[in-house]
Coordinates of C-alpha atoms in Angstrom, one line a residue:
M1 CA 6.8 -33.8 -6.8
T2 CA 3.5 -32.1 -6.1
D3 CA 1.1 -30.3 -8.4
Q4 CA 0.3 -27.7 -5.8
A5 CA 0.7 -24.1 -6.8
P6 CA 3.3 -22.1 -4.8
A7 CA 1.9 -20.4 -1.7
A8 CA 1.2 -16.8 -2.1
T9 CA 3.6 -14.5 -0.4
A10 CA 2.2 -12.0 2.0
L11 CA 1.8 -8.5 0.7
S12 CA 4.3 -6.1 2.2
Q13 CA 2.9 -3.1 4.0
D14 CA 4.2 -0.8 1.3
E15 CA 2.4 -2.9 -1.4
L16 CA -0.8 -2.9 0.6
N17 CA -0.6 0.9 1.1
R18 CA 0.0 1.3 -2.7
L19 CA -3.0 -0.9 -3.5
T20 CA -5.2 0.9 -0.9
D21 CA -4.4 4.2 -2.6
Q22 CA -5.1 2.8 -6.0
L23 CA -8.4 1.2 -4.8
I24 CA -9.6 4.5 -3.3
E25 CA -8.6 6.3 -6.5
K26 CA -10.6 3.9 -8.7
L27 CA -13.6 3.8 -6.3
K28 CA -13.7 7.6 -6.6
T29 CA -14.3 7.2 -10.4
V30 CA -17.7 5.6 -9.8
F31 CA -20.6 7.9 -9.2
D32 CA -24.2 7.5 -8.1
P33 CA -26.0 8.9 -11.1
E34 CA -28.6 10.6 -9.0
I35 CA -26.0 12.4 -6.7
P36 CA -23.0 14.2 -8.1
V37 CA -20.6 12.7 -5.6
D38 CA -18.5 9.5 -6.0
I39 CA -19.5 6.3 -4.1
Y40 CA -16.4 6.5 -1.9
E41 CA -17.1 10.0 -0.5
L42 CA -20.8 9.1 -0.2
G43 CA -19.8 6.3 2.2
L44 CA -21.3 3.5 0.1
I45 CA -18.2 1.3 0.5
Y46 CA -18.5 -0.6 3.7
K47 CA -15.5 -3.0 3.4
V48 CA -12.6 -3.8 1.1
D49 CA -10.5 -6.9 1.6
V50 CA -7.4 -7.7 -0.4
S51 CA -5.9 -11.2 -0.3
D52 CA -2.3 -12.0 -0.7
D53 CA -3.1 -13.2 -4.2
K54 CA -4.6 -9.7 -4.9
D55 CA -8.2 -10.9 -5.0
V56 CA -10.4 -8.0 -3.9
A57 CA -13.7 -8.4 -2.0
I58 CA -15.9 -5.4 -1.6
D59 CA -19.0 -4.9 0.5
M60 CA -21.0 -1.9 -0.5
T61 CA -24.5 -0.5 -0.3
L62 CA -26.7 2.0 -2.1
T63 CA -28.3 5.2 -1.0
A64 CA -31.7 3.4 -1.2
P65 CA -32.7 -0.3 -1.8
G66 CA -34.8 0.8 -4.7
C67 CA -31.9 2.6 -6.4
P68 CA -32.5 2.3 -10.2
V69 CA -28.8 1.3 -10.8
A70 CA -28.8 -1.4 -8.1
G71 CA -28.2 -4.1 -10.8
D72 CA -25.5 -2.1 -12.5
M73 CA -23.4 -0.4 -9.9
P74 CA -21.6 -3.5 -8.6
G75 CA -20.4 -4.1 -12.1
W76 CA -19.2 -0.5 -12.4
V77 CA -17.2 -1.0 -9.2
K78 CA -15.7 -4.3 -10.3
D79 CA -14.7 -2.8 -13.7
A80 CA -13.0 0.2 -12.0
V81 CA -11.1 -2.0 -9.6
M82 CA -10.0 -4.4 -12.3
E83 CA -8.2 -1.5 -14.1
I84 CA -5.6 -1.7 -11.3
D85 CA -2.5 -3.6 -12.6
G86 CA -2.0 -6.9 -10.8
I87 CA -5.5 -7.3 -9.4
R88 CA -6.4 -10.9 -10.0
S89 CA -10.2 -10.8 -9.3
C90 CA -12.8 -8.6 -7.7
N91 CA -16.1 -9.6 -6.1
V92 CA -18.6 -6.9 -5.1
D93 CA -21.5 -7.7 -2.8
L94 CA -24.4 -5.4 -2.1
T95 CA -25.7 -5.2 1.4
F96 CA -28.3 -3.1 3.1
D97 CA -27.3 -4.0 6.6
P98 CA -26.7 -1.5 8.1
P99 CA -28.8 0.8 5.9
W100 CA -26.9 3.8 4.4
D101 CA -27.6 7.2 5.9
P102 CA -26.1 10.7 5.2
S103 CA -23.9 10.4 8.4
R104 CA -21.7 8.0 6.4
M105 CA -20.7 10.8 3.9
S106 CA -17.3 12.4 4.1
D107 CA -17.0 16.1 4.9
E108 CA -16.0 16.6 1.2
A109 CA -19.3 15.0 0.0
K110 CA -21.3 17.1 2.5
L111 CA -19.6 20.2 1.2
Q112 CA -20.3 19.3 -2.4
L113 CA -24.0 18.8 -1.6
N114 CA -24.2 21.9 0.7
M115 CA -25.2 19.8 3.7
F116 CA -23.2 21.7 6.3

């Protein structure tokens, strides 16, 4: 007998699609307090990885390195993601490479901010 934990089973495409939709929904609940648009539509989310064990790793940025909520926003993102049933953990890393610019915003965000 071994004391090893059973190997994680790969997530099915349906499960991954469902999790992706839920992740997007939760990321859209986090707002940059200086801009009335959510962080997903602003293009602040650079990468989201989900392991077969449902550990989530997110790379994100801020609109500016000196953003006053730089220390708080990763926690807000983690808290939102952890509301998804079945997620085991969430790690959020801030990066400024590449720097954010308005071209990363969705058309929806540009419309909300009258940038067309």
